[in-house]
CSV table of C-alpha atoms in Angstrom, one decimal:
chain,number,residue,atom,x,y,z
I,1462,UNK,CA,41.3,73.1,197.7
I,1463,UNK,CA,37.6,73.8,198.5
I,1464,UNK,CA,34.8,75.4,196.4
I,1465,UNK,CA,32.7,77.9,198.3
I,1466,UNK,CA,29.8,80.2,197.2
I,1467,UNK,CA,29.7,83.9,198.1
I,1468,UNK,CA,26.0,84.7,198.4
I,1469,UNK,CA,23.6,82.6,196.3
I,1470,UNK,CA,24.6,79.2,194.9
I,1471,UNK,CA,25.3,80.5,191.5
I,1472,UNK,CA,28.1,79.7,189.2
I,1473,UNK,CA,29.0,83.3,189.1
I,1474,UNK,CA,29.3,83.5,192.9
I,1475,UNK,CA,31.5,80.4,193.1
I,1476,UNK,CA,35.1,80.7,194.4
I,1477,UNK,CA,38.0,78.3,195.0
I,1478,UNK,CA,39.8,78.3,198.4
I,1479,UNK,CA,43.5,77.3,198.4
I,1480,UNK,CA,45.7,76.7,201.4
I,1481,UNK,CA,49.0,78.6,201.9
I,1482,UNK,CA,51.1,75.6,201.3
I,1483,UNK,CA,49.2,74.7,198.2
I,1484,UNK,CA,49.5,78.3,197.0
I,1485,UNK,CA,53.3,78.2,197.5
I,1486,UNK,CA,53.5,74.9,195.7
I,1487,UNK,CA,51.5,76.2,192.8
I,1488,UNK,CA,53.6,79.4,192.8
I,1489,UNK,CA,56.8,77.3,192.7
I,1490,UNK,CA,55.4,75.4,189.8
I,1491,UNK,CA,54.7,78.6,187.9
I,1492,UNK,CA,58.1,80.2,188.8
I,1493,UNK,CA,60.2,77.0,188.4
I,1494,UNK,CA,62.1,78.2,185.4
I,1495,UNK,CA,62.7,81.6,186.8
I,1496,UNK,CA,64.0,80.1,190.0
I,1497,UNK,CA,66.3,77.8,188.1
I,1498,UNK,CA,67.6,80.8,186.2
I,1499,UNK,CA,68.1,82.7,189.4
I,1500,UNK,CA,69.9,79.8,191.0
I,1501,UNK,CA,72.2,79.5,188.0
I,1502,UNK,CA,72.9,83.2,188.1
I,1503,UNK,CA,73.6,83.0,191.8
I,1504,UNK,CA,76.0,80.1,191.3
I,1505,UNK,CA,77.7,82.0,188.5
I,1506,UNK,CA,78.0,85.1,190.7
I,1507,UNK,CA,79.4,83.0,193.5
I,1508,UNK,CA,81.9,81.4,191.1
I,1509,UNK,CA,82.9,84.7,189.7
I,1510,UNK,CA,83.4,86.1,193.2
I,1511,UNK,CA,85.5,83.2,194.2
I,1512,UNK,CA,87.5,83.5,191.0
I,1513,UNK,CA,88.1,87.2,191.6
I,1514,UNK,CA,89.2,86.4,195.2
I,1515,UNK,CA,91.5,83.7,193.9
I,1516,UNK,CA,92.9,86.0,191.3
I,1517,UNK,CA,93.6,88.7,193.8
I,1518,UNK,CA,95.3,86.1,196.0
I,1519,UNK,CA,97.3,84.6,193.1
I,1520,UNK,CA,98.4,87.9,191.6
I,1521,UNK,CA,100.9,88.5,194.3
I,1522,UNK,CA,102.6,85.1,193.7
I,1523,UNK,CA,105.7,85.0,191.5
I,1524,UNK,CA,106.1,81.3,191.2
I,1525,UNK,CA,103.0,80.6,189.2
I,1526,UNK,CA,103.1,79.9,185.5
I,1527,UNK,CA,100.3,82.4,184.8
I,1528,UNK,CA,102.1,85.2,186.5
I,1529,UNK,CA,105.4,84.3,184.7
I,1530,UNK,CA,103.5,84.4,181.4
I,1531,UNK,CA,101.9,87.7,182.4
I,1532,UNK,CA,105.2,89.1,183.3
I,1533,UNK,CA,106.7,88.0,180.0
I,1534,UNK,CA,103.7,89.4,178.1
I,1535,UNK,CA,104.0,92.7,180.0
I,1536,UNK,CA,107.7,92.9,179.1
I,1537,UNK,CA,106.9,92.1,175.5
I,1538,UNK,CA,104.2,94.7,175.5
I,1539,UNK,CA,106.5,97.2,177.0
I,1540,UNK,CA,109.2,96.4,174.4
I,1541,UNK,CA,106.6,96.6,171.6
I,1542,UNK,CA,105.4,100.0,172.9
I,1543,UNK,CA,109.0,101.2,173.0
I,1544,UNK,CA,109.5,99.9,169.5
I,1545,UNK,CA,106.3,101.6,168.4
I,1546,UNK,CA,107.5,104.8,170.0
I,1547,UNK,CA,110.8,104.5,168.2
I,1548,UNK,CA,109.1,103.7,165.0
I,1549,UNK,CA,106.8,106.7,165.3
I,1550,UNK,CA,109.8,108.9,166.1
I,1551,UNK,CA,111.5,107.5,163.1
I,1552,UNK,CA,108.4,108.0,161.0
I,1553,UNK,CA,108.3,111.6,162.2
I,1554,UNK,CA,111.9,112.1,161.3
I,1555,UNK,CA,111.4,110.5,157.9
I,1556,UNK,CA,108.3,112.6,157.3
I,1557,UNK,CA,110.3,115.7,158.3
I,1558,UNK,CA,113.1,114.7,156.0
I,1559,UNK,CA,110.5,114.0,153.2
I,1560,UNK,CA,109.0,117.4,153.8
I,1561,UNK,CA,112.4,119.0,153.7
I,1562,UNK,CA,113.3,117.1,150.5
I,1563,UNK,CA,110.0,118.1,149.0
I,1564,UNK,CA,110.5,121.7,150.0
I,1565,UNK,CA,114.0,121.6,148.5
I,1566,UNK,CA,112.6,120.0,145.3
I,1567,UNK,CA,109.9,122.7,145.2
I,1568,UNK,CA,112.4,125.4,145.8
I,1569,UNK,CA,114.7,123.9,143.1
I,1570,UNK,CA,111.8,123.7,140.7
I,1571,UNK,CA,110.7,127.3,141.4
I,1572,UNK,CA,114.3,128.4,141.0
I,1573,UNK,CA,114.6,126.4,137.8
I,1574,UNK,CA,111.3,127.8,136.5
I,1575,UNK,CA,112.4,131.3,137.5
I,1576,UNK,CA,115.7,130.8,135.7
I,1577,UNK,CA,114.0,129.4,132.6
I,1578,UNK,CA,112.1,132.6,132.0
I,1579,UNK,CA,113.3,134.6,129.1
I,1580,UNK,CA,113.8,137.7,131.1
I,1581,UNK,CA,115.9,135.9,133.7
I,1582,UNK,CA,118.0,134.2,131.0
I,1583,UNK,CA,118.6,137.6,129.4
I,1584,UNK,CA,119.5,139.1,132.8
I,1585,UNK,CA,121.9,136.1,133.4
I,1586,UNK,CA,123.4,136.7,130.1
I,1587,UNK,CA,123.9,140.4,131.1
I,1588,UNK,CA,125.5,139.1,134.3
I,1589,UNK,CA,127.9,137.0,132.3
I,1590,UNK,CA,128.6,140.0,130.1
I,1591,UNK,CA,129.3,142.0,133.2
I,1592,UNK,CA,131.7,139.4,134.5
I,1593,UNK,CA,133.3,139.3,131.1
I,1594,UNK,CA,133.6,143.1,131.1
I,1595,UNK,CA,135.1,143.0,134.6
I,1596,UNK,CA,137.6,140.3,133.6
I,1597,UNK,CA,138.4,142.2,130.4
I,1598,UNK,CA,139.0,145.4,132.5
I,1599,UNK,CA,141.3,143.4,134.8
I,1600,UNK,CA,143.0,141.9,131.7
I,1601,UNK,CA,143.5,145.3,130.2
I,1602,UNK,CA,145.0,146.7,133.3
I,1603,UNK,CA,147.2,143.6,133.6
I,1604,UNK,CA,148.2,144.0,129.9
I,1605,UNK,CA,149.1,147.7,130.5
I,1606,UNK,CA,151.3,146.8,133.4
I,1607,UNK,CA,152.9,144.0,131.5
I,1608,UNK,CA,153.4,146.3,128.5
I,1609,UNK,CA,155.1,148.9,130.7
I,1610,UNK,CA,157.4,146.3,132.2
I,1611,UNK,CA,158.2,144.9,128.8
I,1612,UNK,CA,159.0,148.4,127.5
I,1613,UNK,CA,161.3,149.1,130.4
I,1614,UNK,CA,163.0,145.8,130.0
I,1615,UNK,CA,163.3,146.3,126.2
I,1616,UNK,CA,164.8,149.8,126.9
I,1617,UNK,CA,167.4,148.3,129.2
I,1618,UNK,CA,168.2,145.5,126.7
I,1619,UNK,CA,168.5,148.1,123.9
I,1620,UNK,CA,170.9,150.2,125.9
I,1621,UNK,CA,173.0,147.1,126.7
I,1622,UNK,CA,172.9,146.0,123.1
I,1623,UNK,CA,174.0,149.5,121.9
I,1624,UNK,CA,177.0,149.3,124.3
I,1625,UNK,CA,177.8,145.8,123.1
I,1626,UNK,CA,177.4,147.0,119.4
I,1627,UNK,CA,179.9,149.8,119.9
I,1628,UNK,CA,182.4,147.5,121.5
I,1629,UNK,CA,181.8,145.0,118.7
I,1630,UNK,CA,182.5,147.7,116.0
I,1631,UNK,CA,185.7,148.6,117.7
I,1632,UNK,CA,186.8,145.0,117.9
I,1633,UNK,CA,185.8,144.5,114.2
I,1634,UNK,CA,188.0,147.5,113.1
I,1635,UNK,CA,191.0,146.1,115.0
I,1636,UNK,CA,190.3,142.6,113.6
I,1637,UNK,CA,190.1,144.0,110.0
I,1638,UNK,CA,193.5,145.7,110.4
I,1639,UNK,CA,195.0,142.5,111.6
I,1640,UNK,CA,193.4,140.5,108.8
I,1641,UNK,CA,194.7,142.9,106.2
I,1642,UNK,CA,198.2,142.4,107.3
I,1643,UNK,CA,197.8,138.7,107.4
I,1644,UNK,CA,196.3,138.7,103.9
I,1645,UNK,CA,199.2,140.6,102.5
I,1646,UNK,CA,201.7,138.1,103.9
I,1647,UNK,CA,199.7,135.2,102.8
I,1648,UNK,CA,199.3,136.7,99.3
I,1649,UNK,CA,203.0,136.9,98.8
I,1650,UNK,CA,203.5,133.3,99.9
I,1651,UNK,CA,200.6,132.2,97.6
I,1652,UNK,CA,202.0,134.0,94.6
I,1653,UNK,CA,205.3,132.2,95.0
I,1654,UNK,CA,203.5,128.9,95.3
I,1655,UNK,CA,201.4,129.6,92.2
I,1656,UNK,CA,204.5,130.3,90.1
I,1657,UNK,CA,206.0,127.0,91.1
I,1658,UNK,CA,202.8,125.2,90.3
I,1659,UNK,CA,202.5,126.9,86.9
I,1660,UNK,CA,205.9,125.6,85.9
I,1661,UNK,CA,205.1,122.0,87.0
I,1662,UNK,CA,201.8,122.1,85.2
I,1663,UNK,CA,203.4,123.2,81.9
I,1664,UNK,CA,205.9,120.4,82.1
I,1665,UNK,CA,203.1,117.9,82.8
I,1666,UNK,CA,201.1,119.2,79.8
I,1667,UNK,CA,204.0,118.6,77.5
I,1668,UNK,CA,204.5,115.0,78.6
I,1669,UNK,CA,200.7,114.4,78.3
I,1670,UNK,CA,200.6,115.9,74.8
I,1671,UNK,CA,203.2,113.5,73.6
I,1672,UNK,CA,201.5,110.5,75.1
I,1673,UNK,CA,198.1,111.6,73.7
I,1674,UNK,CA,199.5,111.9,70.2
I,1675,UNK,CA,200.8,108.3,70.3
I,1676,UNK,CA,197.5,107.0,71.6
I,1677,UNK,CA,195.6,108.8,68.8
I,1678,UNK,CA,197.8,107.2,66.2
I,1679,UNK,CA,197.0,103.8,67.6
I,1680,UNK,CA,193.3,104.5,67.7
I,1681,UNK,CA,193.4,105.6,64.0
I,1682,UNK,CA,195.0,102.4,63.0
I,1683,UNK,CA,192.4,100.4,64.9
I,1684,UNK,CA,189.6,102.4,63.3
I,1685,UNK,CA,191.0,101.7,59.8
I,1686,UNK,CA,191.1,98.0,60.5
I,1687,UNK,CA,187.5,98.0,61.8
I,1688,UNK,CA,186.4,99.9,58.7
I,1689,UNK,CA,188.0,97.4,56.3
I,1690,UNK,CA,186.4,94.6,58.2
I,1691,UNK,CA,183.0,96.2,58.0
I,1692,UNK,CA,183.3,96.7,54.2
I,1693,UNK,CA,183.9,92.9,53.8
I,1694,UNK,CA,180.9,92.1,56.0
I,1695,UNK,CA,178.7,94.4,54.0
I,1696,UNK,CA,179.7,92.8,50.7
I,1697,UNK,CA,179.0,89.3,52.1
I,1698,UNK,CA,175.5,90.5,53.4
I,1699,UNK,CA,174.8,92.1,50.0
I,1700,UNK,CA,175.5,88.8,48.2
I,1701,UNK,CA,173.2,86.9,50.7
I,1702,UNK,CA,170.5,89.5,50.1
I,1703,UNK,CA,170.6,89.2,46.3
I,1704,UNK,CA,170.4,85.4,46.6
I,1705,UNK,CA,167.4,85.7,48.9
I,1706,UNK,CA,165.7,88.1,46.5
I,1707,UNK,CA,166.2,85.6,43.6
I,1708,UNK,CA,164.7,82.8,45.7
I,1709,UNK,CA,161.8,85.0,46.5
I,1710,UNK,CA,161.2,85.8,42.9
I,1711,UNK,CA,161.1,82.1,42.0
I,1712,UNK,CA,158.6,81.4,44.8
I,1713,UNK,CA,156.4,84.3,43.6
I,1714,UNK,CA,156.4,83.0,40.0
I,1715,UNK,CA,155.5,79.5,41.2
I,1716,UNK,CA,152.6,81.0,43.4
I,1717,UNK,CA,151.4,83.0,40.4
I,1718,UNK,CA,151.3,79.9,38.2
I,1719,UNK,CA,149.3,78.0,40.9
I,1720,UNK,CA,146.8,80.9,41.2
I,1721,UNK,CA,146.4,81.0,37.4
I,1722,UNK,CA,145.6,77.3,37.4
I,1723,UNK,CA,143.1,77.7,40.1
I,1724,UNK,CA,141.4,80.6,38.3
I,1725,UNK,CA,141.2,78.5,35.1
I,1726,UNK,CA,139.6,75.7,36.9
I,1727,UNK,CA,137.0,78.0,38.5
I,1728,UNK,CA,136.2,79.6,35.1
I,1729,UNK,CA,135.8,76.1,33.6
I,1730,UNK,CA,133.3,75.1,36.4
I,1731,UNK,CA,131.4,78.3,35.9
I,1732,UNK,CA,131.2,77.7,32.2
I,1733,UNK,CA,129.9,74.1,32.8
I,1734,UNK,CA,127.3,75.5,35.2
I,1735,UNK,CA,126.1,78.1,32.7
I,1736,UNK,CA,125.8,75.5,29.9
I,1737,UNK,CA,123.7,73.2,32.1
I,1738,UNK,CA,121.5,76.1,33.1
I,1739,UNK,CA,121.0,76.9,29.4
I,1740,UNK,CA,120.1,73.3,28.6
I,1741,UNK,CA,117.5,73.2,31.4
I,1742,UNK,CA,116.0,76.5,30.3
I,1743,UNK,CA,115.7,75.2,26.8
I,1744,UNK,CA,113.9,72.0,27.9
I,1745,UNK,CA,111.5,74.0,30.1
I,1746,UNK,CA,110.5,76.3,27.2
I,1747,UNK,CA,110.0,73.2,25.0
I,1748,UNK,CA,107.7,71.6,27.6
I,1749,UNK,CA,105.7,74.8,27.9
I,1750,UNK,CA,105.2,74.9,24.1
I,1751,UNK,CA,103.9,71.3,24.2
I,1752,UNK,CA,101.4,72.2,27.0
I,1753,UNK,CA,100.1,75.2,25.0
I,1754,UNK,CA,99.6,72.9,21.9
I,1755,UNK,CA,97.6,70.4,24.0
I,1756,UNK,CA,95.4,73.2,25.4
I,1757,UNK,CA,94.7,74.5,21.8
I,1758,UNK,CA,93.6,71.0,20.7
I,1759,UNK,CA,91.3,70.7,23.7
I,1760,UNK,CA,89.7,74.1,22.9
I,1761,UNK,CA,89.2,73.1,19.3
I,1762,UNK,CA,87.4,69.9,20.3
I,1763,UNK,CA,85.1,71.8,22.7
I,1764,UNK,CA,84.3,74.3,20.0
I,1765,UNK,CA,83.3,71.4,17.6
I,1766,UNK,CA,81.0,69.9,20.3
I,1767,UNK,CA,79.3,73.2,20.9
I,1768,UNK,CA,78.7,73.8,17.2
I,1769,UNK,CA,76.9,70.4,16.9
I,1770,UNK,CA,74.1,71.6,19.3
I,1771,UNK,CA,70.8,73.3,17.8
I,1772,UNK,CA,71.1,77.1,18.0
I,1773,UNK,CA,68.3,79.8,18.0
I,1774,UNK,CA,69.5,81.4,14.9
I,1775,UNK,CA,69.2,78.0,13.0
I,1776,UNK,CA,65.5,77.5,14.4
I,1777,UNK,CA,63.8,75.3,16.9
I,1778,UNK,CA,62.1,72.0,16.2
I,1779,UNK,CA,58.2,72.2,15.9
I,1780,UNK,CA,57.5,69.8,18.7
I,1781,UNK,CA,59.7,71.8,21.0
I,1782,UNK,CA,57.8,75.0,20.1
I,1783,UNK,CA,54.4,73.4,20.7
I,1784,UNK,CA,55.4,72.0,24.1
I,1785,UNK,CA,56.8,75.4,25.1
I,1786,UNK,CA,53.6,77.2,24.2
I,1787,UNK,CA,51.4,74.7,26.2
I,1788,UNK,CA,53.6,75.1,29.2
I,1789,UNK,CA,53.4,78.9,29.0
I,1790,UNK,CA,49.6,78.8,28.7
I,1791,UNK,CA,49.4,76.4,31.7
I,1792,UNK,CA,51.5,78.8,33.8
I,1793,UNK,CA,49.3,81.7,32.8
I,1794,UNK,CA,46.0,79.9,33.8
I,1795,UNK,CA,47.5,78.8,37.1
I,1796,UNK,CA,48.5,82.4,37.8
I,1797,UNK,CA,45.0,83.8,37.2
I,1798,UNK,CA,43.4,81.2,39.5
I,1799,UNK,CA,45.9,82.0,42.3
I,1800,UNK,CA,45.2,85.8,41.9
I,1801,UNK,CA,41.4,85.2,42.1
I,1802,UNK,CA,41.7,83.1,45.3
I,1803,UNK,CA,44.0,85.7,46.8
I,1804,UNK,CA,41.5,88.5,46.0
I,1805,UNK,CA,38.6,86.5,47.5
I,1806,UNK,CA,40.5,85.8,50.7
I,1807,UNK,CA,41.5,89.4,50.9
I,1808,UNK,CA,37.8,90.6,50.7
I,1809,UNK,CA,36.8,88.1,53.3
I,1810,UNK,CA,39.6,89.2,55.5
I,1811,UNK,CA,38.7,92.8,55.1
I,1812,UNK,CA,35.0,92.2,56.0
I,1813,UNK,CA,36.0,90.2,59.1
I,1814,UNK,CA,38.5,92.9,60.1
I,1815,UNK,CA,35.9,95.6,59.7
I,1816,UNK,CA,33.5,93.7,61.9
I,1817,UNK,CA,36.1,93.2,64.5
I,1818,UNK,CA,37.1,96.8,64.3
I,1819,UNK,CA,33.5,98.0,64.9
I,1820,UNK,CA,33.2,95.6,67.9
I,1821,UNK,CA,36.5,96.9,69.3
I,1822,UNK,CA,35.4,100.5,68.9
I,1823,UNK,CA,32.2,99.9,70.8
I,1824,UNK,CA,34.1,98.1,73.5
I,1825,UNK,CA,36.6,100.9,73.7
I,1826,UNK,CA,33.8,103.5,74.0
I,1827,UNK,CA,32.3,101.6,76.9
I,1828,UNK,CA,35.6,101.2,78.5
I,1829,UNK,CA,36.4,104.9,77.9
I,1830,UNK,CA,33.1,105.9,79.5
I,1831,UNK,CA,33.8,103.8,82.6
I,1832,UNK,CA,37.4,105.0,82.8
I,1833,UNK,CA,36.3,108.6,82.6
I,1834,UNK,CA,33.8,108.1,85.5
I,1835,UNK,CA,36.5,106.4,87.6
I,1836,UNK,CA,39.0,109.2,86.7
I,1837,UNK,CA,36.5,111.9,87.7
I,1838,UNK,CA,35.9,110.1,91.0
I,1839,UNK,CA,39.7,109.7,91.5
I,1840,UNK,CA,40.3,113.4,90.7
I,1841,UNK,CA,37.6,114.4,93.2
I,1842,UNK,CA,39.3,112.3,95.9
I,1843,UNK,CA,42.6,113.7,95.0
I,1844,UNK,CA,41.3,117.3,95.2
I,1845,UNK,CA,39.8,116.7,98.6
I,1846,UNK,CA,43.0,115.0,99.8
I,1847,UNK,CA,45.1,117.9,98.4
I,1848,UNK,CA,42.9,120.4,100.2
I,1849,UNK,CA,43.2,118.5,103.4
I,1850,UNK,CA,46.9,118.0,102.9
I,1851,UNK,CA,47.4,121.7,102.2
I,1852,UNK,CA,45.6,122.8,105.3
I,1853,UNK,CA,47.4,120.2,107.4
I,1854,UNK,CA,50.8,121.2,105.9
I,1855,UNK,CA,50.1,124.8,106.6
I,1856,UNK,CA,49.2,124.0,110.2
I,1857,UNK,CA,52.3,121.9,110.6
I,1858,UNK,CA,54.4,124.6,109.1
I,1859,UNK,CA,53.1,127.2,111.4
I,1860,UNK,CA,53.5,124.8,114.4
I,1861,UNK,CA,57.1,123.9,113.3
I,1862,UNK,CA,57.9,127.6,112.7
I,1863,UNK,CA,56.7,128.5,116.2
I,1864,UNK,CA,58.7,125.6,117.7
I,1865,UNK,CA,61.8,126.6,115.7
I,1866,UNK,CA,61.3,130.2,116.8
I,1867,UNK,CA,61.1,129.1,120.4
I,1868,UNK,CA,64.2,126.9,120.1
I,1869,UNK,CA,66.1,129.7,118.3
I,1870,UNK,CA,65.1,132.2,121.0
I,1871,UNK,CA,66.2,129.7,123.7
I,1872,UNK,CA,69.5,129.0,121.8
I,1873,UNK,CA,70.0,132.7,121.4
I,1874,UNK,CA,69.5,133.4,125.1
I,1875,UNK,CA,71.7,130.4,126.0
I,1876,UNK,CA,74.4,131.7,123.6
I,1877,UNK,CA,74.1,135.2,125.1
I,1878,UNK,CA,74.5,133.8,128.6
I,1879,UNK,CA,77.4,131.5,127.5
I,1880,UNK,CA,79.0,134.5,125.8
I,1881,UNK,CA,78.6,136.6,128.9
I,1882,UNK,CA,80.0,133.8,131.0
I,1883,UNK,CA,82.9,133.3,128.6
I,1884,UNK,CA,83.6,137.0,128.6
I,1885,UNK,CA,83.5,137.1,132.4
I,1886,UNK,CA,85.7,134.0,132.6
I,1887,UNK,CA,88.2,135.7,130.1
I,1888,UNK,CA,88.2,138.8,132.2
I,1889,UNK,CA,88.8,136.8,135.4
I,1890,UNK,CA,91.5,134.7,133.7
I,1891,UNK,CA,93.1,137.9,132.3
I,1892,UNK,CA,93.0,139.5,135.8
I,1893,UNK,CA,94.6,136.3,137.3
I,1894,UNK,CA,97.3,136.3,134.6
I,1895,UNK,CA,97.8,140.0,135.0
I,1896,UNK,CA,98.2,139.5,138.8
I,1897,UNK,CA,100.6,136.6,138.2
I,1898,UNK,CA,102.6,138.7,135.7
I,1899,UNK,CA,102.7,141.6,138.1
I,1900,UNK,CA,104.1,139.3,140.9
I,1901,UNK,CA,106.6,137.8,138.5
I,1902,UNK,CA,107.6,141.3,137.4
I,1903,UNK,CA,108.1,142.3,141.1
I,1904,UNK,CA,110.1,139.1,141.8
I,1905,UNK,CA,112.3,139.7,138.7
I,1906,UNK,CA,112.9,143.3,139.4
I,1907,UNK,CA,113.7,142.6,143.1
I,1908,UNK,CA,116.1,139.9,141.9
I,1909,UNK,CA,117.7,142.3,139.4
I,1910,UNK,CA,118.0,145.1,142.0
I,1911,UNK,CA,119.7,142.7,144.5
I,1912,UNK,CA,122.1,141.5,141.8
I,1913,UNK,CA,122.9,145.0,140.6
I,1914,UNK,CA,123.7,146.0,144.2
I,1915,UNK,CA,125.9,143.0,144.6
I,1916,UNK,CA,127.7,143.6,141.4
I,1917,UNK,CA,128.2,147.3,142.3
I,1918,UNK,CA,129.8,146.2,145.6
I,1919,UNK,CA,131.9,143.7,143.7
I,1920,UNK,CA,133.0,146.4,141.3
I,1921,UNK,CA,131.5,144.9,138.2
I,1922,UNK,CA,130.1,147.1,135.4
I,1923,UNK,CA,126.3,147.5,135.7
I,1924,UNK,CA,125.6,149.0,132.3
I,1925,UNK,CA,124.5,145.8,130.6
I,1926,UNK,CA,122.4,144.9,133.6
I,1927,UNK,CA,120.6,148.2,133.6
I,1928,UNK,CA,120.2,148.0,129.8
I,1929,UNK,CA,118.6,144.5,130.2
I,1930,UNK,CA,116.2,145.8,132.9
I,1931,UNK,CA,115.2,148.8,130.8
I,1932,UNK,CA,114.6,146.5,127.8
I,1933,UNK,CA,112.4,144.2,130.0
I,1934,UNK,CA,110.4,147.2,131.2
I,1935,UNK,CA,109.9,148.4,127.7
I,1936,UNK,CA,109.0,145.0,126.3
I,1937,UNK,CA,106.4,144.3,129.0
I,1938,UNK,CA,104.9,147.9,128.9
I,1939,UNK,CA,106.0,148.7,132.5
I,1940,UNK,CA,107.5,151.7,134.2
I,1941,UNK,CA,108.7,152.8,137.6
I,1942,UNK,CA,106.8,155.3,139.6
I,1943,UNK,CA,108.2,157.9,141.9
I,1944,UNK,CA,108.3,155.4,144.8
I,1945,UNK,CA,110.3,152.9,142.7
I,1946,UNK,CA,107.3,150.6,142.3
I,1947,UNK,CA,106.5,148.7,139.2
I,1948,UNK,CA,103.3,149.9,137.4
I,1949,UNK,CA,101.8,149.1,134.1
I,1950,UNK,CA,101.5,151.7,131.4
I,1951,UNK,CA,98.0,152.6,130.3
I,1952,UNK,CA,97.3,151.1,126.9
I,1953,UNK,CA,96.3,153.5,124.1
I,1954,UNK,CA,93.6,151.2,122.7
I,1955,UNK,CA,91.5,148.1,123.5
I,1956,UNK,CA,93.2,144.9,124.6
I,1957,UNK,CA,92.2,141.8,122.6
I,1958,UNK,CA,92.4,138.1,123.2
I,1959,UNK,CA,90.0,135.7,121.4
I,1960,UNK,CA,87.3,138.1,122.6
I,1961,UNK,CA,87.3,141.7,123.7
I,1962,UNK,CA,87.8,141.5,127.4
I,1963,UNK,CA,88.7,145.0,128.3
I,1964,UNK,CA,88.5,148.4,126.8
I,1965,UNK,CA,89.9,151.6,128.1
I,1966,UNK,CA,88.0,154.9,127.9
């Protein structure tokens, strides 16, 4: 490196000369990191290129572990893709089945809902009635045919029975004639036998009469013996009874004597008790008399003692009278002194009280004057406060009234808007309900029309079905126009719900 000057030798004109090799060396120093990065990238690219070449070469080989693994993975991936395809197909089928099931459930629910309607139930009942009428008509026809067959059969049987009855009557007449002849012959034989039997019976009765008479005589003898024996037994029993009666009488007399003795003893005891009671009462009375005598003696002694004391009517002693007068005088003087002292104390007390009262009056006057001044000031303050309060209250009332009026106006407007919205919602809801009802009516009438046609083709009576349809139309205020379309009758007045939602002109 060399330093040269361009022009004057000035620091501003100074320059540095560098050789080409030095410049390259310095450039390498500056770009060393970039060169290293480029070298690393180049080596990576070379390695990648070699790896790609080796991969391409190895991909065609079947004996490498990697290719075997790849092949297995490819087969596995293919199997998984097939399984996934099968699963998706199965999912589609399951989804389709679920949709079909859902549609069936929906159809079933719709059908159930349709069948649960009162009109459909009424029409189904009419269908059942139609079936019943059809079966009844078939039954009536069958009964008529059966009745005709039965009548013909009964007629044939009656004719046969008449022929048999005539033959039976003829046979009975012949049989009666034969029986009459047989009875005549048997009556002759029976009469002869009866005569023989009568003779035998008469002979037997005679023999029995004789035997009975002998038996009766024996029975009479036995009865007489029994009667005599009974008489003897009765006499013996009578004697025993008399003896028993005498024994009983003796026992009764003994018992009576014992009872009499017991009664005498009881009377004796009661007499003794009464006597003792009398003695005790006599002693008690005697004791009371003695007590009264003792009391009388004590009273007499007390009277004598009282009589010995000096009495007023007999006169007092002189010393006693003098002492009594002195005591009375002393009491009188003491009373006068006490009264004077009390009067003096009362006067002093009145004077001190008067003085205190005057001081209290002056103090109260001053206090009253001060209180009146303070009261006037307080009233003035109250008056000013009341005036200010009245003005402020009036202002606040006006302000509150304005605010309340604004709020009420706002609430009124909100209510009007809400009312209009509710009315519109009711109208829309009513229209939706009316549309739904109209569709349901169409569906029901189409169903009834199809069923009536089917029942006509089947030969069932359609009167109950038509009656049910007419009742449905009448109940729901419907009618059929000239084109057999269902239309609603015009109402004669306003239609109401919770609010008036429609009114016809």
